[in-house]
Coordinates of C-alpha atoms and ligand atoms in Angstrom, one line a residue:
M1 CA -82.4 236.2 11.9
K2 CA -79.1 234.7 10.7
E3 CA -75.7 236.4 10.2
F4 CA -75.9 237.1 6.5
D5 CA -79.5 238.3 6.4
L6 CA -78.7 240.5 9.3
I7 CA -75.7 242.1 7.6
A8 CA -77.7 242.7 4.5
R9 CA -80.7 244.2 6.2
F10 CA -79.0 246.4 8.8
F11 CA -75.6 247.2 7.4
S12 CA -74.9 246.8 3.7
N13 CA -78.3 248.2 2.5
R14 CA -78.1 251.2 4.7
S15 CA -74.6 252.4 4.2
H16 CA -73.8 255.9 2.8
Q17 CA -72.2 255.4 -0.6
R18 CA -68.9 257.0 -1.6
R19 CA -67.3 257.1 -5.1
D20 CA -63.9 256.1 -3.8
V21 CA -65.3 252.7 -2.7
Q22 CA -64.9 250.2 -5.6
I23 CA -66.2 247.2 -3.6
G24 CA -68.0 247.6 -0.3
I25 CA -69.6 245.1 2.0
G26 CA -70.2 241.6 0.5
D27 CA -66.8 240.3 -0.7
D28 CA -63.8 239.0 1.3
C29 CA -62.3 242.5 1.4
A30 CA -63.4 246.0 0.6
I31 CA -61.5 247.7 -2.3
V32 CA -61.0 251.5 -1.9
N33 CA -59.1 254.2 -3.6
V34 CA -56.9 256.7 -1.8
P35 CA -56.6 260.0 -3.7
Q36 CA -53.2 261.0 -5.1
G37 CA -51.0 263.0 -2.8
Q38 CA -52.9 261.9 0.3
S39 CA -51.8 259.6 3.1
L40 CA -54.2 257.2 4.8
A41 CA -54.8 257.6 8.5
V42 CA -56.1 254.5 10.2
T43 CA -57.4 254.0 13.8
T44 CA -59.4 251.5 15.8
D45 CA -61.4 251.9 19.0
T46 CA -63.5 249.3 21.0
L47 CA -66.5 250.0 23.2
V48 CA -67.3 247.3 25.7
S49 CA -70.6 247.2 27.5
G50 CA -70.2 248.0 31.2
V51 CA -66.8 249.5 30.6
H52 CA -67.2 252.2 28.0
F53 CA -71.0 252.7 28.2
L54 CA -73.5 251.8 30.9
E55 CA -75.6 248.7 30.2
N56 CA -78.8 250.8 29.7
T57 CA -77.3 253.0 27.0
P58 CA -79.6 253.2 23.9
A59 CA -78.4 251.3 20.8
R60 CA -78.5 254.5 18.8
A61 CA -76.1 256.2 21.2
I62 CA -73.7 253.2 21.2
A63 CA -73.5 253.3 17.4
H64 CA -73.0 257.1 17.4
K65 CA -70.3 257.0 20.1
A66 CA -68.4 254.0 18.5
V67 CA -68.1 256.0 15.3
A68 CA -67.5 259.4 17.0
V69 CA -64.6 258.3 19.1
N70 CA -62.8 257.0 16.0
L71 CA -63.6 260.1 14.0
S72 CA -62.2 262.0 16.9
D73 CA -58.9 260.2 16.6
L74 CA -58.8 261.0 12.8
A75 CA -59.6 264.7 13.7
A76 CA -56.7 264.8 16.1
M77 CA -54.3 264.1 13.3
G78 CA -56.0 266.4 10.8
A79 CA -57.5 263.6 8.8
E80 CA -60.7 263.8 6.8
P81 CA -62.8 260.7 7.5
A82 CA -63.7 258.4 4.6
W83 CA -64.5 254.8 5.6
I84 CA -65.2 252.6 8.6
S85 CA -65.5 248.9 9.3
L86 CA -67.5 247.5 12.2
S87 CA -66.8 244.4 14.2
I88 CA -69.8 243.7 16.5
S89 CA -70.2 241.0 19.1
M90 CA -73.7 240.7 20.6
P91 CA -75.3 238.1 22.8
V92 CA -78.5 237.7 20.7
S93 CA -79.7 239.0 17.3
D94 CA -82.3 241.4 18.7
E95 CA -84.0 243.0 15.7
A96 CA -85.4 246.0 17.5
W97 CA -81.9 246.7 19.0
L98 CA -80.2 246.2 15.6
E99 CA -82.7 248.5 13.9
E100 CA -81.9 251.3 16.4
F101 CA -78.2 250.6 16.3
S102 CA -78.0 250.6 12.5
L103 CA -80.0 253.9 12.3
G104 CA -77.6 255.5 14.7
L105 CA -74.7 254.3 12.6
Q106 CA -76.4 255.5 9.4
E107 CA -77.0 259.0 10.9
I108 CA -73.5 259.7 11.8
C109 CA -72.0 258.2 8.7
E110 CA -74.3 260.3 6.5
Y111 CA -73.4 263.4 8.5
Y112 CA -69.7 263.0 8.0
S113 CA -69.9 261.3 4.5
V114 CA -68.4 258.1 5.8
Q115 CA -69.1 254.7 4.2
L116 CA -69.3 251.5 6.1
I117 CA -67.2 249.1 4.0
G118 CA -67.0 245.9 5.9
G119 CA -66.9 244.2 9.3
D120 CA -67.5 241.1 11.2
T121 CA -70.6 239.9 13.1
V122 CA -70.2 237.4 16.0
Q123 CA -72.1 236.1 19.0
G124 CA -70.7 237.1 22.4
P125 CA -70.9 239.8 25.1
L126 CA -71.9 243.2 23.7
C127 CA -68.8 244.9 22.3
V128 CA -68.4 247.2 19.3
T129 CA -65.1 247.8 17.5
I130 CA -64.8 250.3 14.7
T131 CA -61.8 250.9 12.5
A132 CA -61.9 254.3 10.7
Q133 CA -59.8 255.5 7.8
G134 CA -59.3 259.0 6.5
F135 CA -57.1 261.1 4.3
I136 CA -54.4 263.6 5.1
P137 CA -52.4 265.5 2.5
K138 CA -48.9 264.0 2.5
D139 CA -46.7 265.3 5.4
Q140 CA -49.4 267.4 7.0
A141 CA -50.5 265.0 9.7
L142 CA -50.8 266.6 13.2
T143 CA -48.8 264.6 15.7
R144 CA -47.9 264.6 19.4
F145 CA -44.2 265.2 18.9
K146 CA -43.6 268.5 17.3
A147 CA -44.6 271.0 19.9
K148 CA -41.9 273.4 21.3
P149 CA -41.5 275.3 24.6
G150 CA -43.2 278.7 24.3
D151 CA -46.0 277.3 22.1
W152 CA -49.5 278.2 23.3
L153 CA -51.9 275.5 24.5
Y154 CA -55.5 275.5 23.3
V155 CA -58.6 273.4 23.7
T156 CA -61.9 273.2 21.7
G157 CA -65.3 273.3 23.3
T158 CA -65.9 272.7 27.1
L159 CA -64.3 270.2 29.4
G160 CA -65.6 267.7 31.9
D161 CA -69.2 267.4 30.7
A162 CA -69.1 263.7 29.9
G163 CA -67.5 262.9 33.3
L164 CA -70.1 264.9 35.1
A165 CA -72.8 263.2 33.0
L166 CA -71.5 259.8 34.0
D167 CA -71.6 260.7 37.7
M168 CA -75.1 262.1 37.2
A169 CA -76.2 258.8 35.6
R170 CA -74.7 256.9 38.5
G171 CA -76.6 259.1 41.0
K172 CA -73.4 260.6 42.4
V173 CA -74.2 264.2 41.7
D174 CA -77.4 266.1 41.6
V175 CA -77.8 268.1 38.4
P176 CA -80.5 270.7 38.0
T177 CA -83.2 269.3 35.7
K178 CA -82.7 271.8 32.9
Y179 CA -79.1 270.6 32.3
R180 CA -79.7 266.9 32.3
N181 CA -80.5 266.4 28.6
Y182 CA -77.5 268.5 27.6
L183 CA -75.1 266.5 29.8
Q184 CA -76.5 263.1 28.8
S185 CA -76.0 264.0 25.2
R186 CA -72.4 265.1 25.8
L187 CA -71.8 261.6 27.2
D188 CA -73.8 259.6 24.7
Y189 CA -73.5 261.6 21.5
P190 CA -70.0 263.2 21.5
T191 CA -69.1 265.5 18.6
P192 CA -65.8 264.6 16.9
R193 CA -64.0 267.9 16.0
V194 CA -63.5 266.8 12.4
L195 CA -63.6 270.3 10.8
S196 CA -61.3 271.8 13.5
G197 CA -58.8 269.0 13.0
T198 CA -58.5 269.6 9.3
L199 CA -58.3 273.4 9.7
L200 CA -55.5 273.0 12.2
R201 CA -53.3 271.1 9.8
R202 CA -50.9 273.9 9.0
I203 CA -51.4 275.8 12.2
A204 CA -50.9 273.5 15.2
S205 CA -47.5 272.1 16.2
A206 CA -49.1 269.2 18.0
C207 CA -52.6 267.9 18.6
I208 CA -54.4 265.2 20.5
D209 CA -58.1 264.4 21.3
I210 CA -59.1 264.4 24.9
S211 CA -60.4 260.9 25.7
D212 CA -58.8 260.2 29.1
G213 CA -58.8 263.7 30.7
I214 CA -56.6 266.7 29.9
I215 CA -53.9 265.8 32.4
A216 CA -53.4 262.4 30.9
D217 CA -53.7 263.5 27.3
L218 CA -51.6 266.7 27.7
G219 CA -49.0 264.3 29.3
H220 CA -48.8 262.4 25.9
I221 CA -48.0 265.6 24.0
L222 CA -45.4 266.6 26.6
K223 CA -43.7 263.3 26.5
G224 CA -43.8 263.2 22.7
S225 CA -42.5 266.7 22.4
Q226 CA -40.2 266.6 25.4
C227 CA -41.7 269.8 26.9
G228 CA -43.5 270.8 30.1
A229 CA -46.6 272.9 30.4
L230 CA -48.0 275.7 32.5
L231 CA -51.8 275.2 32.7
Q232 CA -54.1 277.9 33.9
V233 CA -57.0 276.1 35.7
D234 CA -58.9 279.3 35.9
K235 CA -59.0 279.4 32.0
L236 CA -60.4 275.9 31.6
P237 CA -63.6 276.2 29.5
M238 CA -66.6 274.8 31.2
S239 CA -70.3 274.6 30.4
E240 CA -73.0 276.5 32.2
A241 CA -74.3 273.0 33.2
M242 CA -71.0 272.3 34.9
H243 CA -70.8 275.7 36.7
E244 CA -74.4 275.4 37.9
S245 CA -74.1 271.7 39.1
V246 CA -70.9 271.5 41.2
S247 CA -68.4 273.6 43.1
A248 CA -65.6 275.4 41.3
E249 CA -63.1 273.0 42.7
Q250 CA -65.1 269.9 41.6
A251 CA -65.6 271.5 38.2
I252 CA -61.8 271.8 37.8
R253 CA -61.4 268.2 38.8
Y254 CA -63.8 267.1 36.1
A255 CA -62.2 269.3 33.5
L256 CA -58.7 268.0 34.3
T257 CA -59.3 264.3 34.8
A258 CA -62.7 263.2 33.4
G259 CA -62.6 261.2 30.1
D260 CA -64.9 261.0 27.1
D261 CA -65.0 264.7 26.1
Y262 CA -63.4 264.2 22.7
E263 CA -62.4 267.8 22.4
L264 CA -59.1 268.7 20.7
L265 CA -56.1 269.8 22.7
F266 CA -53.4 271.5 20.6
C267 CA -50.3 273.7 20.6
V268 CA -49.7 276.7 18.4
S269 CA -46.4 278.6 18.1
E270 CA -46.2 282.4 18.5
E271 CA -45.7 282.7 14.7
Q272 CA -48.8 280.7 13.9
K273 CA -51.1 282.6 16.4
G274 CA -52.2 285.0 13.7
N275 CA -53.2 282.2 11.4
L276 CA -55.2 280.6 14.2
D277 CA -57.1 283.8 14.9
L278 CA -57.8 284.1 11.1
M279 CA -59.1 280.5 11.0
L280 CA -61.2 281.1 14.1
A281 CA -62.7 284.2 12.6
T282 CA -64.0 282.2 9.6
A283 CA -64.8 278.8 11.1
N284 CA -67.3 278.7 13.9
V285 CA -65.2 276.7 16.3
P286 CA -65.1 277.5 20.1
V287 CA -61.4 277.6 21.2
T288 CA -59.8 278.7 24.5
C289 CA -56.1 279.3 25.3
I290 CA -55.4 277.5 28.6
G291 CA -51.7 277.8 29.0
Q292 CA -48.2 277.6 27.5
L293 CA -45.5 275.0 27.0
S294 CA -42.3 275.2 29.0
G295 CA -38.9 273.5 28.9
H296 CA -39.5 271.4 32.0
H297 CA -39.7 267.9 30.5
A298 CA -43.1 266.2 31.0
K299 CA -43.9 268.4 34.0
I300 CA -47.4 270.0 34.2
E301 CA -47.5 273.1 36.5
L302 CA -51.0 274.2 37.4
R303 CA -51.8 277.8 38.2
H304 CA -54.9 279.6 39.3
G305 CA -54.3 283.2 38.3
K306 CA -50.8 283.8 39.5
E307 CA -51.0 281.2 42.3
R308 CA -49.9 277.6 42.2
Y309 CA -52.8 275.2 42.2
A310 CA -52.3 272.1 44.3
F311 CA -53.9 269.1 42.7
E312 CA -53.6 265.3 42.9
G313 CA -55.2 263.3 40.2
K314 CA -54.7 261.5 37.0
G315 CA -56.8 260.5 33.9
Y316 CA -58.4 257.2 33.2
Q317 CA -56.3 254.1 32.5
H318 CA -57.3 250.6 31.8
F319 CA -55.5 248.0 34.0
A320 CA -54.4 250.8 36.4
Ligands
LIG1 P1 -65.6 236.4 5.7 O1 -66.1 235.1 6.2 O2 -65.1 236.3 4.3 O3 -64.6 237.1 6.6 P2 -68.0 237.5 6.6 O4 -68.9 236.4 6.3 O5 -67.6 237.7 8.0 O6 -66.8 237.4 5.6 O7 -68.7 238.8 6.1 C1 -69.3 238.9 4.8 C2 -69.3 240.4 4.3 O8 -70.1 241.2 5.2 C3 -67.9 241.0 4.3 O9 -67.8 241.9 3.2 C4 -67.8 241.7 5.6 O10 -66.9 242.8 5.5 C5 -69.2 242.2 5.8 N1 -69.6 242.3 7.2 C6 -69.7 241.4 8.2 N2 -70.2 241.9 9.3 C7 -70.4 243.2 9.1 C8 -70.8 244.3 9.9 N3 -71.2 244.1 11.2 N4 -70.9 245.5 9.4 C9 -70.5 245.7 8.1 N5 -70.1 244.7 7.3 C10 -70.0 243.5 7.8
LIG2 MG1 -63.5 235.6 3.3

């Protein structure tokens, strides 16, 4: 199957349709309309086979994850997703693989009402790049640089599951059978916190999505906002699968340094705490307070109860 037939069959004919897309796939560019009063948020993420996913990962999961990690970046800034483009490099045009990949793509796009508006298809090692675009009401973007000492630190969902799942897949940890599917899905089918991101717009003073582990990603907020943080490791939210699979100390290590969770880490001032509680009462979003910001520039102090918690470890970095 050749390039253009492939694009028509697997991508243009299957894409979710939005009214703000004037011209989608098929011309030299897509033409789209941004609503009045809204800013456009734009982000790109690449998944490379063997680096970002194991070689035996199902095509449906690769498609889901490639979109999800981009929607997670939009969510971290409070943007509502609208459009994606897809650049795909693959060694051969394998129809069964493409069928599964494009269904995975279609599923997540339908779910979040996102339209695939263009892309590029080339031959090469398996690699998927997605660019996602979304809307934010003007001047309401959540950033990394507006947190203040005294703000409370929160996280959505549970931490460390994807890292534990990766070690499970590599045979490094033995996980009880009943938790394996859950963990595998946390790694392969991450949930971008799209609704939480938009609801936090007027509430959070800073926000980031956790892709490289909380130590690394909290570090970005602290650097951006010139703050420090006191982090209670005994408050880190973890799944039952985590608690039942590894020691308490290992669980804390996963929660602090493992990547790929795509939960949101955000700061809320004392004055906005009431609004956060109000939001949480109506939206069904699991959120945990895990610490507070301090004035000690870029320093993260770990505590377990009232005791200092000694820990060496960082998040994931390419080229490290
Ligand atoms: P050009 O040569 O003008 O850059 P292409 O021949 O690469 O355009 O692509 C033709 C059309 O198909 C364009 O609208 C492009 O955005 C779209 N397209 C190509 N590959 C993909 C893909 N993997 N997913 C979605 N759209 C794609
Ligand atoms: Mg062209």
